[in-house]
Amino acid sequence: MPGKPRPPEIAFRKHDHRRCQRQLLSEATQLCAERKLRLTARRRQVLEALLASHQPMGAYDILAELNQSAGEEHVAPPIVYRALEFLMSEGLIHRIESRNAFISCVQPGHRCGAQFLICRDCEQVAELEGNDDGLLAEADNLGFAVDHSVVEITGVCAECQKHAG
Ligand SMILES: [Zn+2]
Ligand SMILES: [Zn+2]
Ligand SMILES: [Zn+2]
């Protein structure tokens, strides 16, 4: 059951983020069950860290977060990188190249390219769900075999513009 589509600009507005978290976590869990993938405790922790907000997190922020909640057991960087690789390869999270950071996907498992609006004031990121058909069609016309497509648009969101006075 696909979740109700969330308007992408919700990332920039005040909203009940627990609903995003619950819905995305259940979609991710379901997707792993369908694909017979193991969402291990560690992978889940990394995903949950990213689901905490609409702001991207660097690998070291995630590591710090995990080490804070892990108690006795120390989490080493390769463990986080492996979990990130897994989550990316299954389309549960994306990498924001320009920030060298990661963000949870709003449509877990989609196969098309990802497009992001990145607010440089509040640092929230909205993922646009449409696919950039125009660009991809052009690549196709040129006989170019696309294996990865990310569009990152930086600017100021409507909320931050209001507050800028
Ligand atoms: Zn939210
Ligand atoms: Zn996505
Ligand atoms: Zn903003």
mmCIF file of C-alpha atoms and ligand atoms in Angstrom:
data_model
loop_
_atom_site.group_PDB
_atom_site.id
_atom_site.type_symbol
_atom_site.label_atom_id
_atom_site.label_comp_id
_atom_site.label_asym_id
_atom_site.label_seq_id
_atom_site.Cartn_x
_atom_site.Cartn_y
_atom_site.Cartn_z
ATOM 1 C CA MET A 1 0.000 0.000 0.000
ATOM 2 C CA PRO A 2 1.722 3.171 -1.112
ATOM 3 C CA GLY A 3 1.447 6.049 1.351
ATOM 4 C CA LYS A 4 -0.581 9.127 0.647
ATOM 5 C CA PRO A 5 1.552 11.536 -1.313
ATOM 6 C CA ARG A 6 2.924 14.288 0.877
ATOM 7 C CA PRO A 7 3.313 17.698 -0.655
ATOM 8 C CA PRO A 8 7.077 18.178 -1.047
ATOM 9 C CA GLU A 9 7.024 21.699 0.398
ATOM 10 C CA ILE A 10 5.889 20.222 3.732
ATOM 11 C CA ALA A 11 9.616 19.999 4.489
ATOM 12 C CA PHE A 12 9.738 23.783 4.726
ATOM 13 C CA ARG A 13 6.590 24.222 6.800
ATOM 14 C CA LYS A 14 5.714 23.556 10.414
ATOM 15 C CA HIS A 15 4.066 20.168 10.467
ATOM 16 C CA ASP A 16 3.630 17.080 12.568
ATOM 17 C CA HIS A 17 6.838 15.389 11.566
ATOM 18 C CA ARG A 18 6.073 12.284 13.624
ATOM 19 C CA ARG A 19 3.558 11.404 10.935
ATOM 20 C CA CYS A 20 6.263 11.590 8.243
ATOM 21 C CA GLN A 21 8.523 9.449 10.426
ATOM 22 C CA ARG A 22 5.931 6.786 11.118
ATOM 23 C CA GLN A 23 4.767 6.569 7.536
ATOM 24 C CA LEU A 24 8.229 6.491 5.984
ATOM 25 C CA LEU A 25 9.532 3.950 8.467
ATOM 26 C CA SER A 26 6.600 1.647 7.806
ATOM 27 C CA GLU A 27 6.999 2.049 4.026
ATOM 28 C CA ALA A 28 10.696 1.242 4.327
ATOM 29 C CA THR A 29 10.035 -1.784 6.525
ATOM 30 C CA GLN A 30 7.430 -3.059 4.103
ATOM 31 C CA LEU A 31 9.701 -2.562 1.128
ATOM 32 C CA CYS A 32 12.467 -4.561 2.821
ATOM 33 C CA ALA A 33 9.986 -7.356 3.582
ATOM 34 C CA GLU A 34 8.826 -7.425 -0.046
ATOM 35 C CA ARG A 35 12.381 -7.550 -1.343
ATOM 36 C CA LYS A 36 13.384 -10.047 1.342
ATOM 37 C CA LEU A 37 16.071 -7.713 2.620
ATOM 38 C CA ARG A 38 17.245 -7.591 6.161
ATOM 39 C CA LEU A 39 16.653 -4.268 7.828
ATOM 40 C CA THR A 40 19.094 -5.045 10.624
ATOM 41 C CA ALA A 41 19.029 -3.090 13.866
ATOM 42 C CA ARG A 42 22.015 -1.042 12.679
ATOM 43 C CA ARG A 43 20.519 -0.206 9.284
ATOM 44 C CA ARG A 44 17.292 0.720 10.987
ATOM 45 C CA GLN A 45 19.105 2.987 13.453
ATOM 46 C CA VAL A 46 20.812 4.818 10.605
ATOM 47 C CA LEU A 47 17.507 5.201 8.770
ATOM 48 C CA GLU A 48 15.814 6.437 11.935
ATOM 49 C CA ALA A 49 18.552 9.000 12.484
ATOM 50 C CA LEU A 50 17.873 10.352 8.997
ATOM 51 C CA LEU A 51 14.123 10.277 9.528
ATOM 52 C CA ALA A 52 14.473 12.598 12.509
ATOM 53 C CA SER A 53 14.121 15.679 10.311
ATOM 54 C CA HIS A 54 14.055 17.039 6.781
ATOM 55 C CA GLN A 55 17.627 18.255 7.142
ATOM 56 C CA PRO A 56 20.372 16.180 5.563
ATOM 57 C CA MET A 57 22.955 14.627 7.885
ATOM 58 C CA GLY A 58 26.607 13.902 7.259
ATOM 59 C CA ALA A 59 27.975 10.434 7.981
ATOM 60 C CA TYR A 60 29.793 11.721 11.050
ATOM 61 C CA ASP A 61 26.656 13.322 12.481
ATOM 62 C CA ILE A 62 24.928 9.974 12.110
ATOM 63 C CA LEU A 63 27.879 8.249 13.745
ATOM 64 C CA ALA A 64 27.751 10.668 16.681
ATOM 65 C CA GLU A 65 24.009 10.131 17.000
ATOM 66 C CA LEU A 66 24.427 6.348 17.056
ATOM 67 C CA ASN A 67 27.240 6.496 19.558
ATOM 68 C CA GLN A 68 25.117 8.608 21.822
ATOM 69 C CA SER A 69 22.330 6.085 21.882
ATOM 70 C CA ALA A 70 24.438 2.931 21.679
ATOM 71 C CA GLY A 71 25.580 3.091 25.296
ATOM 72 C CA GLU A 72 28.551 0.827 25.967
ATOM 73 C CA GLU A 73 29.072 -0.406 22.467
ATOM 74 C CA HIS A 74 31.171 1.840 20.236
ATOM 75 C CA VAL A 75 30.011 2.215 16.642
ATOM 76 C CA ALA A 76 32.869 2.523 14.143
ATOM 77 C CA PRO A 77 32.643 4.588 10.924
ATOM 78 C CA PRO A 78 32.711 1.592 8.500
ATOM 79 C CA ILE A 79 29.547 0.251 10.138
ATOM 80 C CA VAL A 80 27.737 3.493 9.380
ATOM 81 C CA TYR A 81 29.113 3.632 5.828
ATOM 82 C CA ARG A 82 27.991 0.067 5.131
ATOM 83 C CA ALA A 83 24.504 0.807 6.441
ATOM 84 C CA LEU A 84 24.370 3.981 4.303
ATOM 85 C CA GLU A 85 25.457 2.007 1.219
ATOM 86 C CA PHE A 86 22.717 -0.525 1.806
ATOM 87 C CA LEU A 87 20.013 2.110 2.351
ATOM 88 C CA MET A 88 21.137 4.007 -0.761
ATOM 89 C CA SER A 89 21.271 0.941 -2.957
ATOM 90 C CA GLU A 90 17.683 0.110 -2.011
ATOM 91 C CA GLY A 91 16.488 3.666 -2.575
ATOM 92 C CA LEU A 92 15.545 4.290 1.052
ATOM 93 C CA ILE A 93 17.834 7.292 1.354
ATOM 94 C CA HIS A 94 19.631 9.654 -1.012
ATOM 95 C CA ARG A 95 22.934 11.378 -0.975
ATOM 96 C CA ILE A 96 22.890 15.166 -1.267
ATOM 97 C CA GLU A 97 26.095 15.588 -3.238
ATOM 98 C CA SER A 98 26.501 19.319 -2.718
ATOM 99 C CA ARG A 99 26.292 18.886 1.081
ATOM 100 C CA ASN A 100 28.111 15.578 1.300
ATOM 101 C CA ALA A 101 25.179 14.449 3.387
ATOM 102 C CA PHE A 102 22.278 12.029 3.350
ATOM 103 C CA ILE A 103 18.524 12.341 3.515
ATOM 104 C CA SER A 104 15.718 9.825 3.788
ATOM 105 C CA CYS A 105 13.685 9.310 0.627
ATOM 106 C CA VAL A 106 10.072 10.486 0.607
ATOM 107 C CA GLN A 107 9.025 7.679 -1.713
ATOM 108 C CA PRO A 108 11.080 4.724 -0.536
ATOM 109 C CA GLY A 109 12.325 2.522 -3.318
ATOM 110 C CA HIS A 110 11.466 4.671 -6.331
ATOM 111 C CA ARG A 111 13.752 3.988 -9.216
ATOM 112 C CA CYS A 112 13.707 7.267 -11.075
ATOM 113 C CA GLY A 113 16.134 10.074 -10.493
ATOM 114 C CA ALA A 114 15.879 12.282 -7.464
ATOM 115 C CA GLN A 115 15.429 16.040 -7.442
ATOM 116 C CA PHE A 116 15.896 18.239 -4.418
ATOM 117 C CA LEU A 117 15.144 21.782 -3.380
ATOM 118 C CA ILE A 118 17.682 22.790 -0.755
ATOM 119 C CA CYS A 119 16.988 25.885 1.364
ATOM 120 C CA ARG A 120 20.246 27.553 2.326
ATOM 121 C CA ASP A 121 18.567 29.363 5.262
ATOM 122 C CA CYS A 122 16.759 26.648 7.198
ATOM 123 C CA GLU A 123 18.754 23.841 5.527
ATOM 124 C CA GLN A 124 15.642 21.757 5.018
ATOM 125 C CA VAL A 125 15.460 19.701 1.873
ATOM 126 C CA ALA A 126 12.345 18.903 -0.148
ATOM 127 C CA GLU A 127 12.416 15.982 -2.548
ATOM 128 C CA LEU A 128 10.354 16.489 -5.676
ATOM 129 C CA GLU A 129 8.586 13.363 -6.722
ATOM 130 C CA GLY A 130 8.227 14.076 -10.404
ATOM 131 C CA ASN A 131 10.943 12.700 -12.640
ATOM 132 C CA ASP A 132 12.999 14.937 -14.846
ATOM 133 C CA ASP A 133 11.663 13.383 -18.040
ATOM 134 C CA GLY A 134 12.971 16.206 -20.192
ATOM 135 C CA LEU A 135 16.579 15.757 -19.160
ATOM 136 C CA LEU A 136 16.440 11.995 -19.246
ATOM 137 C CA ALA A 137 14.762 12.015 -22.667
ATOM 138 C CA GLU A 138 17.530 14.271 -23.926
ATOM 139 C CA ALA A 139 20.179 11.904 -22.559
ATOM 140 C CA ASP A 140 18.323 9.079 -24.266
ATOM 141 C CA ASN A 141 18.285 10.989 -27.564
ATOM 142 C CA LEU A 142 22.031 11.316 -27.320
ATOM 143 C CA GLY A 143 22.334 7.583 -26.827
ATOM 144 C CA PHE A 144 23.578 8.146 -23.316
ATOM 145 C CA ALA A 145 22.876 5.327 -20.851
ATOM 146 C CA VAL A 146 22.040 7.036 -17.563
ATOM 147 C CA ASP A 147 22.801 5.175 -14.381
ATOM 148 C CA HIS A 148 22.421 7.936 -11.841
ATOM 149 C CA SER A 149 20.586 11.217 -11.934
ATOM 150 C CA VAL A 150 20.418 13.783 -9.154
ATOM 151 C CA VAL A 151 19.223 17.365 -9.467
ATOM 152 C CA GLU A 152 20.004 19.690 -6.565
ATOM 153 C CA ILE A 153 18.499 23.142 -6.584
ATOM 154 C CA THR A 154 19.689 25.557 -3.908
ATOM 155 C CA GLY A 155 17.767 28.646 -2.861
ATOM 156 C CA VAL A 156 15.500 30.054 -0.169
ATOM 157 C CA CYS A 157 12.174 28.446 0.694
ATOM 158 C CA ALA A 158 8.901 30.391 0.843
ATOM 159 C CA GLU A 159 8.871 30.321 4.672
ATOM 160 C CA CYS A 160 12.389 31.723 4.999
ATOM 161 C CA GLN A 161 11.593 34.433 2.437
ATOM 162 C CA LYS A 162 8.651 35.523 4.626
ATOM 163 C CA HIS A 163 10.885 35.803 7.664
ATOM 164 C CA ALA A 164 13.658 37.573 5.804
ATOM 165 C CA GLY A 165 11.599 40.816 5.955
HETATM 166 ZN ZN ZN B 1 8.122 15.806 8.127
HETATM 167 ZN ZN ZN B 2 13.587 9.516 -3.259
HETATM 168 ZN ZN ZN B 3 13.996 27.680 4.436
#
